[in-house]
Amino acid sequence: MTQPAHPNRRAFLGAALSAAPALSLCGGAARAAEMPTHPLRLVVPYPAGASSDGMSRIVAASMSNSLGQPVVIENKGGANGIVAAEQMSKQPPDGYTFMQVAAGMLTINQSIYKSL
């Protein structure tokens, strides 16, 4: 035997469903300027020809097909990813530059290097 829905739950669901159309209108205004409008950059912290470089090229091709803009791969190998991470920290936060990372690079570097 199922229990009837709690009255507060029913009121919450009713309010959420009635707010959904209004919230969907807000999304159109936020996306007034369609993105992307120019090529994207994918920074790879490994040298060209490495296995991770090959995977990043496959991802970049898929992104390019989906977004309709070219994705330029920039290999910045060296210092266990610190060179690429430093370059990324200086990029404007506009959503046009991405970086391929490995979990170890982000978690271990801070423990084994005195200065990043």
mmCIF file of C-alpha atoms in Angstrom:
data_model
loop_
_atom_site.group_PDB
_atom_site.id
_atom_site.type_symbol
_atom_site.label_atom_id
_atom_site.label_comp_id
_atom_site.label_asym_id
_atom_site.label_seq_id
_atom_site.Cartn_x
_atom_site.Cartn_y
_atom_site.Cartn_z
ATOM 1 C CA MET A 1 0.000 0.000 0.000
ATOM 2 C CA THR A 2 1.431 3.376 -0.971
ATOM 3 C CA GLN A 3 1.175 6.368 1.259
ATOM 4 C CA PRO A 4 -0.318 9.586 -0.088
ATOM 5 C CA ALA A 5 2.156 12.373 -0.863
ATOM 6 C CA HIS A 6 2.879 14.722 1.996
ATOM 7 C CA PRO A 7 0.943 18.025 1.590
ATOM 8 C CA ASN A 8 4.149 20.087 1.777
ATOM 9 C CA ARG A 9 5.741 17.971 -0.931
ATOM 10 C CA ARG A 10 2.697 18.452 -3.138
ATOM 11 C CA ALA A 11 2.806 22.228 -2.614
ATOM 12 C CA PHE A 12 6.539 22.292 -3.359
ATOM 13 C CA LEU A 13 6.130 20.319 -6.583
ATOM 14 C CA GLY A 14 3.264 22.568 -7.663
ATOM 15 C CA ALA A 15 5.356 25.699 -7.066
ATOM 16 C CA ALA A 16 8.363 24.203 -8.860
ATOM 17 C CA LEU A 17 6.281 23.221 -11.883
ATOM 18 C CA SER A 18 4.663 26.633 -12.107
ATOM 19 C CA ALA A 19 8.073 28.354 -11.911
ATOM 20 C CA ALA A 20 9.636 26.200 -14.642
ATOM 21 C CA PRO A 21 8.246 28.198 -17.621
ATOM 22 C CA ALA A 22 9.417 31.486 -16.108
ATOM 23 C CA LEU A 23 12.896 30.079 -15.478
ATOM 24 C CA SER A 24 13.143 28.775 -19.022
ATOM 25 C CA LEU A 25 12.598 32.323 -20.316
ATOM 26 C CA CYS A 26 15.600 33.532 -18.295
ATOM 27 C CA GLY A 27 17.918 31.112 -20.088
ATOM 28 C CA GLY A 28 17.323 32.772 -23.456
ATOM 29 C CA ALA A 29 18.338 36.173 -22.151
ATOM 30 C CA ALA A 30 21.487 34.792 -20.576
ATOM 31 C CA ARG A 31 22.496 33.175 -23.869
ATOM 32 C CA ALA A 32 21.880 36.271 -25.986
ATOM 33 C CA ALA A 33 25.465 36.220 -27.216
ATOM 34 C CA GLU A 34 25.909 32.735 -28.644
ATOM 35 C CA MET A 35 29.198 31.083 -27.869
ATOM 36 C CA PRO A 36 31.706 30.384 -29.310
ATOM 37 C CA THR A 37 32.312 33.214 -31.740
ATOM 38 C CA HIS A 38 35.995 32.526 -32.392
ATOM 39 C CA PRO A 39 38.393 29.548 -32.193
ATOM 40 C CA LEU A 40 38.996 27.808 -28.878
ATOM 41 C CA ARG A 41 42.367 26.773 -27.435
ATOM 42 C CA LEU A 42 43.144 23.459 -25.773
ATOM 43 C CA VAL A 43 46.410 23.554 -23.833
ATOM 44 C CA VAL A 44 48.016 20.133 -23.459
ATOM 45 C CA PRO A 45 50.752 19.939 -20.782
ATOM 46 C CA TYR A 46 52.647 17.227 -22.662
ATOM 47 C CA PRO A 47 54.862 17.286 -25.766
ATOM 48 C CA ALA A 48 53.417 16.700 -29.209
ATOM 49 C CA GLY A 49 53.238 13.044 -30.158
ATOM 50 C CA ALA A 50 52.612 11.703 -26.658
ATOM 51 C CA SER A 51 49.614 9.420 -26.120
ATOM 52 C CA SER A 52 47.733 12.161 -24.264
ATOM 53 C CA ASP A 53 48.341 14.470 -27.237
ATOM 54 C CA GLY A 54 46.635 11.947 -29.513
ATOM 55 C CA MET A 55 43.634 11.752 -27.211
ATOM 56 C CA SER A 56 43.412 15.539 -26.995
ATOM 57 C CA ARG A 57 43.326 15.744 -30.796
ATOM 58 C CA ILE A 58 40.377 13.341 -30.884
ATOM 59 C CA VAL A 59 38.565 15.418 -28.238
ATOM 60 C CA ALA A 60 39.399 18.652 -30.102
ATOM 61 C CA ALA A 61 37.980 17.285 -33.361
ATOM 62 C CA SER A 62 34.763 16.280 -31.596
ATOM 63 C CA MET A 63 34.489 19.684 -29.890
ATOM 64 C CA SER A 64 35.076 21.436 -33.216
ATOM 65 C CA ASN A 65 32.318 19.439 -34.918
ATOM 66 C CA SER A 66 29.883 20.081 -32.063
ATOM 67 C CA LEU A 67 30.592 23.790 -31.614
ATOM 68 C CA GLY A 68 31.213 24.808 -35.211
ATOM 69 C CA GLN A 69 34.508 26.500 -34.353
ATOM 70 C CA PRO A 70 38.070 25.221 -34.713
ATOM 71 C CA VAL A 71 39.851 24.022 -31.589
ATOM 72 C CA VAL A 72 43.568 24.798 -31.663
ATOM 73 C CA ILE A 73 45.828 22.502 -29.655
ATOM 74 C CA GLU A 74 48.802 24.111 -27.950
ATOM 75 C CA ASN A 75 51.381 21.711 -26.505
ATOM 76 C CA LYS A 76 53.232 23.142 -23.480
ATOM 77 C CA GLY A 77 55.301 20.295 -22.104
ATOM 78 C CA GLY A 78 57.694 20.667 -19.215
ATOM 79 C CA ALA A 79 58.042 20.769 -15.447
ATOM 80 C CA ASN A 80 55.375 18.122 -14.881
ATOM 81 C CA GLY A 81 52.620 20.409 -16.198
ATOM 82 C CA ILE A 82 53.672 23.518 -14.290
ATOM 83 C CA VAL A 83 54.560 25.413 -17.488
ATOM 84 C CA ALA A 84 51.089 24.841 -18.940
ATOM 85 C CA ALA A 85 49.330 25.557 -15.636
ATOM 86 C CA GLU A 86 51.193 28.845 -15.281
ATOM 87 C CA GLN A 87 50.160 29.848 -18.793
ATOM 88 C CA MET A 88 46.540 28.946 -18.032
ATOM 89 C CA SER A 89 46.556 31.071 -14.878
ATOM 90 C CA LYS A 90 47.303 34.124 -17.043
ATOM 91 C CA GLN A 91 44.462 33.558 -19.538
ATOM 92 C CA PRO A 92 41.292 35.647 -19.396
ATOM 93 C CA PRO A 93 38.359 33.730 -17.869
ATOM 94 C CA ASP A 94 36.273 33.932 -21.045
ATOM 95 C CA GLY A 95 35.693 30.206 -21.588
ATOM 96 C CA TYR A 96 37.742 30.000 -24.782
ATOM 97 C CA THR A 97 40.847 28.339 -23.345
ATOM 98 C CA PHE A 98 40.821 24.854 -21.829
ATOM 99 C CA MET A 99 43.550 22.681 -20.376
ATOM 100 C CA GLN A 100 43.889 18.931 -20.299
ATOM 101 C CA VAL A 101 44.999 17.906 -16.822
ATOM 102 C CA ALA A 102 45.885 14.770 -14.923
ATOM 103 C CA ALA A 103 44.809 14.373 -11.326
ATOM 104 C CA GLY A 104 48.366 13.694 -10.217
ATOM 105 C CA MET A 105 49.609 16.886 -11.799
ATOM 106 C CA LEU A 106 47.188 18.963 -9.761
ATOM 107 C CA THR A 107 47.482 17.113 -6.466
ATOM 108 C CA ILE A 108 51.089 15.947 -6.257
ATOM 109 C CA ASN A 109 52.961 18.967 -7.662
ATOM 110 C CA GLN A 110 52.091 21.108 -4.666
ATOM 111 C CA SER A 111 53.627 18.497 -2.366
ATOM 112 C CA ILE A 112 56.889 17.851 -4.212
ATOM 113 C CA TYR A 113 57.813 21.348 -5.401
ATOM 114 C CA LYS A 114 58.711 24.217 -3.063
ATOM 115 C CA SER A 115 57.453 26.852 -5.450
ATOM 116 C CA LEU A 116 54.954 26.558 -8.246
#
